[in-house]
Amino acid sequence: MSQLRSQFAGELLQSDAPNYDEVRALWNAMADKRPAVIARCANEADIQAALAFARDEGLEIAIRGAGHNIAGNASVDDGIMIDLSAMNAVEVDTSTNTVRVQPGATLGQLDAATQAHGLAVPVGINSTTGIAGLTLGGGFGWLSRRFGMTVDALRGAQVVTVDGEVVYATEQDNPDLFWALRGGGGNFGVISRFDFEAYPVGPEVFAGLIVFPFEQAESVLRQYRDWVLTTDTTFNAWVVLRHAPPLPFLDESVHGTKVAVLAVCHSGDVAEGAKLAATLEGFGTPVGSHLGPMPFVDWQQAFDPLLTAGARNYWKTHNFTGLSDEMLTVALDYAEQLPGPECEVFFGLIAGVTNQVPTQATAWGARDARFVMNVHARWQSAAEDARCIDWARALFRATAPYASAGAYVNFMTEEEGGRVEDAYLGNFERLKQVKQQYDPNNLLHLNQNIRPD
Ligand SMILES: Cc1cc2nc3c(=O)[nH]c(=O)nc-3n(C[C@H](O)[C@H](O)[C@H](O)COP(=O)(O)OP(=O)(O)OC[C@H]3O[C@@H](n4cnc5c(N)ncnc54)[C@H](O)[C@@H]3O)c2cc1C
């Protein structure tokens, strides 16, 4: 440890450090782990030193970006947490519309830097999420219909391998590694830099929420489903089934009641966005709408208050090529029995450019998926664990017959290791080969693990 200390530029924490509990905490309070060492890296040399220390000491290795992964793999009991959150610089090159992003950056930091130049990378919908974990699993959000998955915008990645070698991977250089990083998770090395292409967006978008009473959900969702796939990919609308939060634009009598929400984001012409949102409003009689032009960076933070760190969370996910009547009926039956005020089911719409990329082009290969469902059970006290988890599992099982191939590894819990091969469809064998090349001893196994053997 003293040798590591002598060469380490960042911070090394053990359980006696005053900030140990704060730094080890993950987004999901269900994962409560106590690493022997937290190596808060300041630079690439620190990553190399931390990996060498872990190898020499035989410590299990967890890698942390922004600590949002539901499976809680960003930490480990008695091992080393390689914490990259202090490496969070974002550099935008407007001459090439490319962005260099350090692995500890959050989506909020990336959006702020790119939107200052009217650019954006297609990422997720919550600003505190980490770019590293999100990208390595695939990544999608409001802009994915138009620009593809986050991995589709990745142009290069710098990787510290488990042996401490630094390699740069692109379509041309180390192409197998580059392919695997685009969806294969944290299996292949520690990424010290992501290079993305960014696209002109906003800075203003037309966005907001349309809230329908739950009784209208079935009719609204059928109309939504039939219509939304006909819209241009600049338009996006996701479905959220939950209890209404106390939002200021909703009458108090609506707060806490079950609702079906359409969350809208149009990154094209603002007037066109207003027209499209009006069509959605016409699918029923909303109990409230809050829509209008707003900075894209503001919309990217709209859901943050519902997704704060420290709650207990359990997720289940399926992909769907479409939302059939039968599937909607089943999902709504379960949504009717939401086990708590913070639990929700969402259907994220990704149909568009994501579907135009060949299945084998990137490790994330569910290229026929048009919707990704996340059953998001969320609650505060351990006493509610069984009830909330059982509900999420039951909904997952009941909707399984309607699901399409693959699964989004970033929405899978730590118990879903057995689902990894299915998640990657026909890309799994190639991922295994890349794993054999870059991490034959599976030192990096705290992830949705692709075993080398
Ligand atoms: C509130 C919330 C909202 C979300 N919204 C979306 C969304 O809209 N769209 C979407 O696609 N996903 C979304 N997600 C899922 C998200 O993509 C994953 O949770 C993702 O893993 C988070 O990345 P992170 O860096 O914060 O995670 P961490 O927990 O820090 O890391 C996750 C894993 O990634 C690997 N890893 C992290 N950094 C590195 C690195 N530098 N090198 C190698 N491996 C590394 C490790 O295996 C680690 O266990 C959301 C998650 C949350 C909690």
Short mmCIF file of C-alpha atoms and ligand atoms in Angstrom, two decimals:
data_model
loop_
_atom_site.label_atom_id
_atom_site.label_comp_id
_atom_site.label_asym_id
_atom_site.label_seq_id
_atom_site.Cartn_x
_atom_site.Cartn_y
_atom_site.Cartn_z
CA MET A 1 0.00 0.00 0.00
CA SER A 2 2.83 2.42 0.82
CA GLN A 3 4.35 1.84 -2.63
CA LEU A 4 0.99 2.58 -4.25
CA ARG A 5 0.69 5.71 -2.11
CA SER A 6 4.10 6.94 -3.21
CA GLN A 7 3.18 6.86 -6.90
CA PHE A 8 -0.53 7.72 -6.77
CA ALA A 9 -1.56 11.27 -7.78
CA GLY A 10 -5.20 10.90 -6.74
CA GLU A 11 -6.71 9.97 -3.40
CA LEU A 12 -6.45 6.57 -1.70
CA LEU A 13 -9.12 5.86 0.87
CA GLN A 14 -9.54 3.14 3.45
CA SER A 15 -12.34 2.62 5.94
CA ASP A 16 -10.86 5.13 8.43
CA ALA A 17 -11.05 8.02 5.93
CA PRO A 18 -13.65 10.65 6.89
CA ASN A 19 -15.17 10.58 3.36
CA TYR A 20 -15.03 6.77 2.98
CA ASP A 21 -18.79 6.27 3.42
CA GLU A 22 -19.67 9.10 1.09
CA VAL A 23 -17.34 7.89 -1.67
CA ARG A 24 -18.26 4.20 -1.45
CA ALA A 25 -22.01 4.92 -1.73
CA LEU A 26 -23.68 3.85 -4.96
CA TRP A 27 -26.87 5.15 -6.57
CA ASN A 28 -28.79 2.01 -5.60
CA ALA A 29 -28.88 1.69 -1.81
CA MET A 30 -29.52 -2.06 -2.23
CA ALA A 31 -25.78 -2.35 -2.97
CA ASP A 32 -23.93 -1.50 0.23
CA LYS A 33 -20.33 -2.66 -0.06
CA ARG A 34 -17.11 -1.88 1.81
CA PRO A 35 -14.00 -1.93 -0.37
CA ALA A 36 -10.62 -2.47 1.30
CA VAL A 37 -9.24 0.37 -0.83
CA ILE A 38 -10.84 3.09 -2.90
CA ALA A 39 -8.43 4.41 -5.53
CA ARG A 40 -9.78 7.75 -6.72
CA CYS A 41 -7.70 8.10 -9.85
CA ALA A 42 -6.52 11.48 -11.09
CA ASN A 43 -5.03 10.27 -14.36
CA GLU A 44 -4.25 7.26 -16.53
CA ALA A 45 -1.05 6.46 -14.61
CA ASP A 46 -3.17 6.10 -11.45
CA ILE A 47 -5.39 3.58 -13.24
CA GLN A 48 -2.28 1.59 -14.20
CA ALA A 49 -0.97 1.76 -10.63
CA ALA A 50 -4.32 0.69 -9.15
CA LEU A 51 -4.56 -2.27 -11.54
CA ALA A 52 -0.98 -3.35 -10.74
CA PHE A 53 -1.71 -3.12 -7.01
CA ALA A 54 -4.88 -5.19 -7.42
CA ARG A 55 -2.99 -7.84 -9.41
CA ASP A 56 -0.12 -8.01 -6.89
CA GLU A 57 -2.43 -8.18 -3.87
CA GLY A 58 -4.96 -10.50 -5.50
CA LEU A 59 -7.77 -8.03 -4.85
CA GLU A 60 -11.11 -8.16 -6.63
CA ILE A 61 -11.52 -5.16 -8.91
CA ALA A 62 -14.61 -2.96 -9.20
CA ILE A 63 -14.66 -0.01 -11.61
CA ARG A 64 -16.77 3.03 -10.82
CA GLY A 65 -17.88 5.76 -13.20
CA ALA A 66 -20.80 7.59 -11.61
CA GLY A 67 -21.94 4.55 -9.63
CA HIS A 68 -25.42 4.36 -11.18
CA ASN A 69 -25.46 0.76 -12.32
CA ILE A 70 -28.43 -1.05 -10.80
CA ALA A 71 -26.38 -4.21 -10.25
CA GLY A 72 -24.03 -2.38 -7.88
CA ASN A 73 -20.91 -3.77 -9.56
CA ALA A 74 -19.10 -0.45 -9.17
CA SER A 75 -18.10 -1.49 -5.67
CA VAL A 76 -16.87 -4.62 -3.93
CA ASP A 77 -16.49 -5.92 -0.40
CA ASP A 78 -12.82 -6.21 0.63
CA GLY A 79 -11.49 -5.51 -2.87
CA ILE A 80 -10.41 -2.37 -4.67
CA MET A 81 -12.78 0.19 -6.13
CA ILE A 82 -11.10 1.99 -9.02
CA ASP A 83 -13.08 5.21 -8.74
CA LEU A 84 -12.88 7.36 -11.87
CA SER A 85 -15.35 10.03 -10.80
CA ALA A 86 -12.63 12.67 -10.38
CA MET A 87 -11.55 12.20 -14.01
CA ASN A 88 -14.48 14.07 -15.52
CA ALA A 89 -13.15 16.53 -18.08
CA VAL A 90 -15.07 17.03 -21.34
CA GLU A 91 -13.38 18.70 -24.32
CA VAL A 92 -15.36 19.66 -27.39
CA ASP A 93 -13.60 20.14 -30.73
CA THR A 94 -15.97 22.21 -32.86
CA SER A 95 -13.76 21.87 -35.93
CA THR A 96 -14.57 18.14 -36.11
CA ASN A 97 -17.71 17.95 -33.93
CA THR A 98 -15.96 15.44 -31.71
CA VAL A 99 -15.89 15.27 -27.92
CA ARG A 100 -13.22 13.75 -25.68
CA VAL A 101 -14.78 12.58 -22.45
CA GLN A 102 -13.02 11.29 -19.37
CA PRO A 103 -14.66 8.22 -17.79
CA GLY A 104 -15.94 9.91 -14.62
CA ALA A 105 -18.05 12.47 -16.46
CA THR A 106 -21.79 12.50 -15.92
CA LEU A 107 -24.31 13.01 -18.69
CA GLY A 108 -24.99 16.47 -17.23
CA GLN A 109 -21.34 17.45 -17.62
CA LEU A 110 -21.26 16.11 -21.18
CA ASP A 111 -24.53 17.84 -22.15
CA ALA A 112 -23.42 21.16 -20.66
CA ALA A 113 -20.14 21.11 -22.60
CA THR A 114 -21.63 20.04 -25.94
CA GLN A 115 -24.75 22.22 -25.76
CA ALA A 116 -22.55 25.29 -25.24
CA HIS A 117 -21.77 24.73 -28.94
CA GLY A 118 -25.26 23.58 -29.99
CA LEU A 119 -24.11 19.95 -30.13
CA ALA A 120 -25.19 16.75 -28.39
CA VAL A 121 -24.25 13.08 -28.11
CA PRO A 122 -27.23 10.69 -27.88
CA VAL A 123 -27.12 9.65 -24.21
CA GLY A 124 -29.60 8.80 -21.43
CA ILE A 125 -32.31 10.86 -19.79
CA ASN A 126 -30.95 11.47 -16.27
CA SER A 127 -28.13 13.96 -15.87
CA THR A 128 -26.39 12.29 -12.92
CA THR A 129 -25.83 8.99 -14.80
CA GLY A 130 -22.23 8.22 -15.77
CA ILE A 131 -21.13 8.28 -19.40
CA ALA A 132 -18.81 5.30 -18.89
CA GLY A 133 -21.25 2.63 -17.74
CA LEU A 134 -23.99 3.97 -20.01
CA THR A 135 -21.81 3.84 -23.12
CA LEU A 136 -20.29 0.45 -22.36
CA GLY A 137 -23.77 -1.12 -22.15
CA GLY A 138 -25.18 0.58 -25.28
CA GLY A 139 -26.84 3.79 -24.14
CA PHE A 140 -30.07 5.37 -25.34
CA GLY A 141 -32.24 8.40 -24.66
CA TRP A 142 -34.34 11.11 -26.29
CA LEU A 143 -32.02 11.48 -29.28
CA SER A 144 -31.55 7.79 -30.10
CA ARG A 145 -34.32 7.62 -32.68
CA ARG A 146 -32.50 10.33 -34.59
CA PHE A 147 -28.81 9.58 -33.99
CA GLY A 148 -28.70 5.98 -32.75
CA MET A 149 -27.41 4.41 -29.57
CA THR A 150 -24.63 6.09 -27.60
CA VAL A 151 -22.27 3.40 -28.94
CA ASP A 152 -23.19 4.40 -32.49
CA ALA A 153 -21.69 7.83 -31.81
CA LEU A 154 -18.50 6.40 -30.29
CA ARG A 155 -15.50 6.95 -32.57
CA GLY A 156 -12.67 5.79 -30.32
CA ALA A 157 -11.77 4.74 -26.80
CA GLN A 158 -8.54 4.71 -24.86
CA VAL A 159 -8.22 1.62 -22.71
CA VAL A 160 -5.88 0.57 -19.91
CA THR A 161 -5.74 -3.21 -20.23
CA VAL A 162 -5.55 -5.48 -17.18
CA ASP A 163 -1.79 -5.76 -17.85
CA GLY A 164 -1.43 -1.99 -17.64
CA GLU A 165 -0.91 -1.42 -21.35
CA VAL A 166 -2.60 1.63 -22.89
CA VAL A 167 -4.31 0.95 -26.22
CA TYR A 168 -6.47 3.13 -28.42
CA ALA A 169 -9.34 1.39 -30.16
CA THR A 170 -11.22 2.57 -33.24
CA GLU A 171 -12.78 0.95 -36.31
CA GLN A 172 -9.21 0.84 -37.75
CA ASP A 173 -7.01 0.23 -34.69
CA ASN A 174 -7.76 -2.73 -32.42
CA PRO A 175 -11.13 -3.11 -34.16
CA ASP A 176 -12.19 -6.21 -32.17
CA LEU A 177 -11.73 -4.35 -28.91
CA PHE A 178 -13.56 -1.32 -30.28
CA TRP A 179 -16.42 -3.56 -31.39
CA ALA A 180 -16.63 -5.22 -27.96
CA LEU A 181 -16.59 -1.93 -26.05
CA ARG A 182 -19.71 -0.84 -27.90
CA GLY A 183 -22.10 -2.76 -25.67
CA GLY A 184 -19.94 -5.43 -24.02
CA GLY A 185 -19.68 -3.58 -20.70
CA GLY A 186 -16.66 -3.24 -18.43
CA ASN A 187 -15.24 -6.63 -19.39
CA PHE A 188 -12.19 -5.66 -21.45
CA GLY A 189 -10.13 -3.05 -19.61
CA VAL A 190 -10.50 0.30 -17.90
CA ILE A 191 -11.51 3.01 -20.34
CA SER A 192 -9.64 6.22 -19.66
CA ARG A 193 -11.19 8.27 -22.47
CA PHE A 194 -14.20 8.07 -24.78
CA ASP A 195 -14.20 9.96 -28.11
CA PHE A 196 -17.65 10.70 -29.51
CA GLU A 197 -19.09 12.32 -32.55
CA ALA A 198 -21.58 15.04 -31.57
CA TYR A 199 -24.52 16.26 -33.64
CA PRO A 200 -26.21 19.64 -33.96
CA VAL A 201 -29.17 19.73 -31.51
CA GLY A 202 -31.17 22.64 -30.08
CA PRO A 203 -30.04 24.24 -27.87
CA GLU A 204 -33.82 24.53 -27.59
CA VAL A 205 -36.14 21.52 -27.97
CA PHE A 206 -39.91 21.20 -27.64
CA ALA A 207 -40.48 18.96 -24.65
CA GLY A 208 -42.61 18.16 -21.64
CA LEU A 209 -45.20 15.88 -20.12
CA ILE A 210 -48.78 14.92 -20.95
CA VAL A 211 -50.55 13.22 -18.04
CA PHE A 212 -53.62 11.05 -18.57
CA PRO A 213 -55.76 9.40 -15.88
CA PHE A 214 -54.99 5.71 -15.56
CA GLU A 215 -58.49 4.74 -16.72
CA GLN A 216 -57.61 6.12 -20.17
CA ALA A 217 -54.23 4.38 -20.32
CA GLU A 218 -55.25 1.44 -22.51
CA SER A 219 -56.92 3.56 -25.16
CA VAL A 220 -54.19 6.24 -25.11
CA LEU A 221 -51.37 3.73 -25.35
CA ARG A 222 -52.95 1.87 -28.27
CA GLN A 223 -53.33 5.12 -30.19
CA TYR A 224 -49.82 6.23 -29.21
CA ARG A 225 -48.34 2.93 -30.38
CA ASP A 226 -50.13 3.03 -33.74
CA TRP A 227 -49.13 6.64 -34.41
CA VAL A 228 -45.72 7.28 -32.90
CA LEU A 229 -43.77 4.98 -35.25
CA THR A 230 -45.04 7.06 -38.18
CA THR A 231 -43.42 10.24 -36.87
CA ASP A 232 -40.04 11.59 -37.90
CA THR A 233 -37.10 10.43 -35.78
CA THR A 234 -36.65 13.99 -34.49
CA PHE A 235 -39.74 13.25 -32.37
CA ASN A 236 -39.72 11.02 -29.33
CA ALA A 237 -42.29 10.15 -26.68
CA TRP A 238 -41.87 7.62 -23.88
CA VAL A 239 -44.61 6.03 -21.77
CA VAL A 240 -44.44 6.13 -17.98
CA LEU A 241 -47.01 4.39 -15.77
CA ARG A 242 -46.82 5.49 -12.14
CA HIS A 243 -48.44 7.48 -9.34
CA ALA A 244 -48.52 11.18 -10.19
CA PRO A 245 -45.80 13.09 -8.38
CA PRO A 246 -46.80 16.44 -6.85
CA LEU A 247 -45.93 18.39 -9.98
CA PRO A 248 -47.00 22.05 -9.89
CA PHE A 249 -48.98 21.85 -13.16
CA LEU A 250 -51.17 19.04 -11.80
CA ASP A 251 -54.19 19.74 -9.62
CA GLU A 252 -53.66 18.56 -6.05
CA SER A 253 -56.46 16.06 -6.49
CA VAL A 254 -54.33 14.27 -9.12
CA HIS A 255 -51.23 13.96 -6.91
CA GLY A 256 -50.67 10.35 -5.88
CA THR A 257 -53.26 8.92 -8.29
CA LYS A 258 -52.26 6.40 -10.94
CA VAL A 259 -51.52 8.01 -14.28
CA ALA A 260 -50.17 7.28 -17.75
CA VAL A 261 -47.59 9.88 -18.72
CA LEU A 262 -46.27 10.59 -22.20
CA ALA A 263 -42.89 12.30 -21.94
CA VAL A 264 -42.14 14.17 -25.15
CA CYS A 265 -38.96 15.49 -26.71
CA HIS A 266 -38.83 16.94 -30.23
CA SER A 267 -35.38 18.01 -31.37
CA GLY A 268 -36.53 19.38 -34.73
CA ASP A 269 -38.54 22.49 -35.53
CA VAL A 270 -40.25 23.78 -32.36
CA ALA A 271 -43.60 24.57 -34.02
CA GLU A 272 -43.69 21.07 -35.52
CA GLY A 273 -43.00 19.64 -32.04
CA ALA A 274 -45.99 21.54 -30.66
CA LYS A 275 -48.20 20.08 -33.40
CA LEU A 276 -47.02 16.54 -32.75
CA ALA A 277 -47.51 16.88 -28.99
CA ALA A 278 -51.04 18.21 -29.61
CA THR A 279 -51.80 15.01 -31.53
CA LEU A 280 -50.75 12.99 -28.49
CA GLU A 281 -52.88 15.16 -26.19
CA GLY A 282 -55.85 14.37 -28.40
CA PHE A 283 -55.57 10.64 -27.66
CA GLY A 284 -57.52 11.20 -24.42
CA THR A 285 -58.43 13.87 -21.89
CA PRO A 286 -55.26 14.78 -20.03
CA VAL A 287 -55.44 15.77 -16.37
CA GLY A 288 -52.53 18.08 -17.09
CA SER A 289 -49.85 18.93 -19.64
CA HIS A 290 -46.67 20.90 -19.32
CA LEU A 291 -45.16 21.41 -22.75
CA GLY A 292 -43.10 24.05 -24.47
CA PRO A 293 -39.75 25.07 -25.88
CA MET A 294 -36.94 24.68 -23.38
CA PRO A 295 -33.16 24.28 -23.35
CA PHE A 296 -32.21 20.67 -24.06
CA VAL A 297 -29.97 20.68 -20.97
CA ASP A 298 -33.01 21.53 -18.82
CA TRP A 299 -35.06 18.70 -20.29
CA GLN A 300 -32.14 16.36 -19.66
CA GLN A 301 -32.54 17.15 -15.94
CA ALA A 302 -36.34 16.98 -15.83
CA PHE A 303 -36.42 13.51 -14.30
CA ASP A 304 -33.54 14.00 -11.86
CA PRO A 305 -35.80 14.78 -8.86
CA LEU A 306 -37.53 11.39 -9.25
CA LEU A 307 -34.24 9.53 -9.62
CA THR A 308 -32.12 10.75 -6.74
CA ALA A 309 -29.46 8.48 -5.25
CA GLY A 310 -29.94 6.56 -2.01
CA ALA A 311 -33.30 4.82 -2.53
CA ARG A 312 -33.68 1.06 -2.85
CA ASN A 313 -34.18 0.04 -6.47
CA TYR A 314 -34.84 -3.16 -8.38
CA TRP A 315 -35.24 -3.30 -12.17
CA LYS A 316 -36.43 -5.75 -14.78
CA THR A 317 -36.24 -5.23 -18.52
CA HIS A 318 -37.46 -6.54 -21.85
CA ASN A 319 -37.06 -5.37 -25.43
CA PHE A 320 -40.09 -5.16 -27.71
CA THR A 321 -40.43 -4.75 -31.45
CA GLY A 322 -43.96 -3.46 -30.82
CA LEU A 323 -46.48 -2.96 -28.04
CA SER A 324 -49.20 -5.50 -28.78
CA ASP A 325 -52.72 -5.18 -27.36
CA GLU A 326 -52.14 -8.31 -25.28
CA MET A 327 -48.85 -7.08 -23.83
CA LEU A 328 -50.33 -3.68 -22.99
CA THR A 329 -53.25 -5.32 -21.20
CA VAL A 330 -50.88 -7.41 -19.09
CA ALA A 331 -48.55 -4.48 -18.31
CA LEU A 332 -51.48 -2.28 -17.34
CA ASP A 333 -52.91 -4.98 -15.07
CA TYR A 334 -49.64 -4.95 -13.12
CA ALA A 335 -49.31 -1.18 -13.26
CA GLU A 336 -52.71 -1.06 -11.61
CA GLN A 337 -51.07 -2.82 -8.64
CA LEU A 338 -47.99 -0.56 -8.37
CA PRO A 339 -46.54 -1.50 -4.97
CA GLY A 340 -45.44 1.99 -3.97
CA PRO A 341 -45.56 5.70 -4.81
CA GLU A 342 -42.11 5.70 -6.44
CA CYS A 343 -42.50 2.53 -8.51
CA GLU A 344 -43.04 2.85 -12.25
CA VAL A 345 -43.01 1.06 -15.58
CA PHE A 346 -41.61 2.84 -18.58
CA PHE A 347 -41.43 2.07 -22.27
CA GLY A 348 -38.58 3.98 -23.93
CA LEU A 349 -38.97 4.43 -27.66
CA ILE A 350 -35.72 3.87 -29.59
CA ALA A 351 -37.08 3.03 -33.08
CA GLY A 352 -35.17 4.80 -35.80
CA VAL A 353 -31.46 5.01 -36.55
CA THR A 354 -30.82 2.37 -33.86
CA ASN A 355 -32.64 -0.13 -36.14
CA GLN A 356 -30.68 0.79 -39.26
CA VAL A 357 -27.33 -0.51 -38.00
CA PRO A 358 -26.53 -4.20 -38.69
CA THR A 359 -26.90 -6.53 -35.68
CA GLN A 360 -23.25 -7.53 -35.79
CA ALA A 361 -21.83 -4.01 -36.22
CA THR A 362 -21.53 -3.43 -32.47
CA ALA A 363 -21.64 -5.70 -29.44
CA TRP A 364 -25.03 -4.16 -28.54
CA GLY A 365 -27.02 -6.11 -31.06
CA ALA A 366 -30.74 -5.86 -30.35
CA ARG A 367 -31.20 -3.91 -33.55
CA ASP A 368 -34.83 -4.92 -34.01
CA ALA A 369 -35.88 -3.48 -30.63
CA ARG A 370 -38.18 -0.51 -30.98
CA PHE A 371 -39.10 -0.15 -27.31
CA VAL A 372 -37.16 -0.95 -24.15
CA MET A 373 -39.28 -1.59 -21.05
CA ASN A 374 -37.94 -0.96 -17.60
CA VAL A 375 -39.93 -2.14 -14.62
CA HIS A 376 -38.53 0.21 -12.02
CA ALA A 377 -39.41 -0.75 -8.47
CA ARG A 378 -38.17 1.95 -6.11
CA TRP A 379 -38.80 2.34 -2.40
CA GLN A 380 -37.18 3.56 0.79
CA SER A 381 -37.24 0.90 3.51
CA ALA A 382 -35.81 -2.63 3.58
CA ALA A 383 -39.13 -3.82 5.01
CA GLU A 384 -40.66 -3.24 1.56
CA ASP A 385 -37.99 -5.23 -0.35
CA ALA A 386 -39.92 -8.45 -0.88
CA ARG A 387 -43.19 -6.81 -1.91
CA CYS A 388 -41.58 -4.45 -4.46
CA ILE A 389 -39.18 -7.05 -5.89
CA ASP A 390 -41.95 -9.64 -6.23
CA TRP A 391 -44.10 -7.17 -8.15
CA ALA A 392 -41.27 -6.33 -10.59
CA ARG A 393 -40.48 -10.00 -11.17
CA ALA A 394 -44.13 -10.89 -11.73
CA LEU A 395 -44.60 -8.12 -14.30
CA PHE A 396 -41.37 -9.19 -16.01
CA ARG A 397 -42.53 -12.82 -16.20
CA ALA A 398 -46.01 -11.93 -17.41
CA THR A 399 -44.71 -9.76 -20.27
CA ALA A 400 -41.91 -12.18 -21.27
CA PRO A 401 -44.00 -13.99 -23.93
CA TYR A 402 -44.30 -10.73 -25.89
CA ALA A 403 -40.65 -9.66 -25.63
CA SER A 404 -38.24 -9.59 -28.55
CA ALA A 405 -34.66 -10.86 -28.55
CA GLY A 406 -31.83 -9.62 -26.38
CA ALA A 407 -31.90 -7.56 -23.21
CA TYR A 408 -30.33 -4.28 -22.15
CA VAL A 409 -27.46 -5.23 -19.81
CA ASN A 410 -27.49 -1.78 -18.22
CA PHE A 411 -30.94 -2.48 -16.79
CA MET A 412 -30.06 -5.94 -15.42
CA THR A 413 -29.56 -6.61 -11.71
CA GLU A 414 -26.62 -8.52 -10.22
CA GLU A 415 -28.64 -11.74 -10.08
CA GLU A 416 -29.14 -11.80 -13.86
CA GLY A 417 -25.70 -13.14 -14.81
CA GLY A 418 -27.41 -16.16 -16.37
CA ARG A 419 -29.12 -13.85 -18.84
CA VAL A 420 -25.94 -12.33 -20.30
CA GLU A 421 -25.53 -14.78 -23.18
CA ASP A 422 -29.14 -14.22 -24.29
CA ALA A 423 -28.73 -10.47 -23.88
CA TYR A 424 -25.99 -10.43 -26.52
CA LEU A 425 -27.75 -12.67 -29.02
CA GLY A 426 -25.44 -13.86 -31.80
CA ASN A 427 -22.67 -11.51 -30.67
CA PHE A 428 -21.87 -13.48 -27.53
CA GLU A 429 -19.27 -15.85 -29.06
CA ARG A 430 -17.25 -12.99 -30.51
CA LEU A 431 -17.40 -11.18 -27.18
CA LYS A 432 -15.97 -14.28 -25.51
CA GLN A 433 -13.10 -14.30 -27.99
CA VAL A 434 -12.29 -10.64 -27.29
CA LYS A 435 -12.49 -11.35 -23.57
CA GLN A 436 -10.00 -14.22 -24.01
CA GLN A 437 -7.63 -11.83 -25.74
CA TYR A 438 -7.88 -8.88 -23.31
CA ASP A 439 -8.74 -10.46 -19.95
CA PRO A 440 -8.11 -14.23 -20.14
CA ASN A 441 -8.11 -14.60 -16.35
CA ASN A 442 -11.36 -12.70 -15.94
CA LEU A 443 -9.87 -10.18 -13.52
CA LEU A 444 -12.66 -7.83 -14.55
CA HIS A 445 -15.64 -9.94 -13.55
CA LEU A 446 -17.68 -7.45 -11.52
CA ASN A 447 -19.92 -6.57 -14.44
CA GLN A 448 -22.51 -8.41 -16.56
CA ASN A 449 -19.76 -10.92 -16.98
CA ILE A 450 -18.61 -12.44 -20.25
CA ARG A 451 -16.54 -15.36 -19.09
CA PRO A 452 -13.50 -16.10 -21.25
CA ASP A 453 -13.87 -19.90 -20.96
C1 LIG B 1 -31.37 7.14 -12.64
C2 LIG B 1 -30.88 6.36 -13.81
C3 LIG B 1 -31.30 6.68 -15.09
C4 LIG B 1 -30.84 5.94 -16.19
N1 LIG B 1 -31.26 6.29 -17.44
C5 LIG B 1 -30.76 5.62 -18.50
C6 LIG B 1 -31.11 6.01 -19.81
O1 LIG B 1 -31.88 6.92 -20.04
N2 LIG B 1 -30.56 5.34 -20.84
C7 LIG B 1 -29.67 4.32 -20.66
O2 LIG B 1 -29.19 3.78 -21.65
N3 LIG B 1 -29.34 3.92 -19.42
C8 LIG B 1 -29.86 4.55 -18.35
N4 LIG B 1 -29.52 4.15 -17.09
C9 LIG B 1 -28.68 2.95 -16.92
C10 LIG B 1 -27.23 3.32 -16.99
O3 LIG B 1 -26.83 3.32 -18.34
C11 LIG B 1 -26.37 2.32 -16.21
O4 LIG B 1 -26.78 2.35 -14.87
C12 LIG B 1 -24.89 2.64 -16.32
O5 LIG B 1 -24.15 1.52 -15.92
C13 LIG B 1 -24.49 3.82 -15.49
O6 LIG B 1 -23.16 4.18 -15.70
P1 LIG B 1 -22.27 4.66 -14.47
O7 LIG B 1 -20.92 4.99 -15.03
O8 LIG B 1 -22.98 5.69 -13.68
O9 LIG B 1 -22.24 3.33 -13.65
P2 LIG B 1 -21.18 2.59 -12.68
O10 LIG B 1 -22.04 1.87 -11.72
O11 LIG B 1 -20.16 3.54 -12.17
O12 LIG B 1 -20.49 1.60 -13.66
C14 LIG B 1 -21.21 0.53 -14.19
C15 LIG B 1 -20.27 -0.53 -14.67
O13 LIG B 1 -19.64 -0.07 -15.86
C16 LIG B 1 -18.30 -0.51 -15.89
N5 LIG B 1 -17.44 0.68 -15.96
C17 LIG B 1 -17.71 1.92 -15.52
N6 LIG B 1 -16.70 2.74 -15.86
C18 LIG B 1 -15.80 2.01 -16.54
C19 LIG B 1 -14.57 2.30 -17.17
N7 LIG B 1 -14.06 3.52 -17.20
N8 LIG B 1 -13.91 1.29 -17.77
C20 LIG B 1 -14.42 0.02 -17.78
N9 LIG B 1 -15.57 -0.29 -17.20
C21 LIG B 1 -16.27 0.69 -16.58
C22 LIG B 1 -18.07 -1.36 -14.66
O14 LIG B 1 -18.29 -2.71 -14.99
C23 LIG B 1 -19.16 -0.89 -13.73
O15 LIG B 1 -19.58 -1.87 -12.81
C24 LIG B 1 -29.95 4.87 -15.99
C25 LIG B 1 -29.53 4.55 -14.70
C26 LIG B 1 -30.00 5.28 -13.61
C27 LIG B 1 -29.59 4.89 -12.25
#
